[in-house]
Amino acid sequence: MIKKYLVIGNPIEHSLSPKLHNHWLKENNINATYDKKILEEKDLQSIIYEVKEKKINGINVTVPFKKVVIPFLDELSPEAKDTQSVNTIYFQNGITIGHNTDIIGFELAIKYAKYDISGKKIFILGAGGVAPSIIYSLKKMKASKITLTNRTKEKAENLKKLFPQIELVEWGDIKDFDMIINTTSLGLKENDKVPINYDQIGSGKFFYDVIYNPKKTNFLFEAKKRGHKIENGKMMFVYQARAAFGYFTKAPNARDGLIPLINKKVLQLLEND
Ligand code: ATR
């Protein structure tokens, strides 16, 4: 039987997940389709039911459903539970499982960038969908301090409930840091600017942007100009997808799933948009 995978979100038009997964499915001779589907929150329950009925074999979840999908799932992995964030859903031993591969995606992207997080002070901009996964990952990699700021204070405070160790500062305030991470959507549009004073930040810092399209946001551009190390979110995206592919292809024994290749061809697939 032909297998069916989906990425769900709203908006979803710009998702590159289908390109990546379809490439890997083909490369591994798996008879399957991977499509994107735009949804409303009210459609979540029925789409998860299709996973139970084996009409859909796996789902990736993106903004704004990573948290609100949780009540419809039978079980969460410890990572999904601790971050209250699910980006990968599959069916195993009669139940639907929600997992979070953004965490391992971020961790492997940092390794790829050859940066050592341990003992570092991290400053996070934004409290959107991917922030809890990044905090979880930073803790795992033994960051010494995590400070976060968000325009809407309430969202930052909700994150502090999940991760009491983080320090919150007002939007616009900058704390001393070794690494700064943009998790806001500022940078997606051409004229977007993250409101920080680049000339007040010392030298030799690491600027990381979760955004990968455009390749170099204003945030990364300004940092590069001043000699800081920079990295965009492309490898995080690729590694979270690779981990999800592993779970999708080997249920009921998902942990031993296929690990598809990340090579030049794969990286080029994401360049053409
Ligand atoms: P969601 O919040 O639905 O998960 P997201 O794209 O993952 O969506 O997150 C958007 C992030 O970008 C939020 O931190 C948001 O800040 P608010 O919580 O205050 O909305 C931030 N963001 C988006 N536009 C912004 C702007 N113009 N100025 C500052 N922050 C902005």
PDB file of C-alpha atoms in Angstrom, residues 4 8 38 54 61 71 109 118 151 166 185 193 199 204 206 211 220 249 258 260 264:
ATOM      1  CA  LYS A   4       0.833   8.902   3.082  1.00  0.00           C
ATOM      2  CA  ILE A   8       0.111  20.498   8.668  1.00  0.00           C
ATOM      3  CA  ILE A  38      -3.485  23.838   5.464  1.00  0.00           C
ATOM      4  CA  LYS A  54      -3.780   4.152   9.251  1.00  0.00           C
ATOM      5  CA  VAL A  61       3.232  19.757  12.672  1.00  0.00           C
ATOM      6  CA  PRO A  71      -4.934  16.891  23.597  1.00  0.00           C
ATOM      7  CA  ALA A 109      22.739  22.166  13.981  1.00  0.00           C
ATOM      8  CA  SER A 118      28.515  24.383  27.650  1.00  0.00           C
ATOM      9  CA  ARG A 151       7.406  41.631  22.917  1.00  0.00           C
ATOM     10  CA  ILE A 166      15.246  31.103  32.571  1.00  0.00           C
ATOM     11  CA  SER A 185       9.454  35.897  12.860  1.00  0.00           C
ATOM     12  CA  LYS A 193      14.456  44.589  11.849  1.00  0.00           C
ATOM     13  CA  ASP A 199      27.104  48.616  18.367  1.00  0.00           C
ATOM     14  CA  GLY A 204      33.234  37.484  19.139  1.00  0.00           C
ATOM     15  CA  PHE A 206      27.542  33.862  18.030  1.00  0.00           C
ATOM     16  CA  ILE A 211      14.926  31.699   9.964  1.00  0.00           C
ATOM     17  CA  LEU A 220      22.673  38.005  10.644  1.00  0.00           C
ATOM     18  CA  THR A 249       9.838   4.849   8.339  1.00  0.00           C
ATOM     19  CA  LEU A 258      15.998   4.982   8.394  1.00  0.00           C
ATOM     20  CA  PRO A 260      18.437   9.443   5.243  1.00  0.00           C
ATOM     21  CA  LYS A 264      24.934  18.497  -1.283  1.00  0.00           C
TER      22      LYS A 264
END
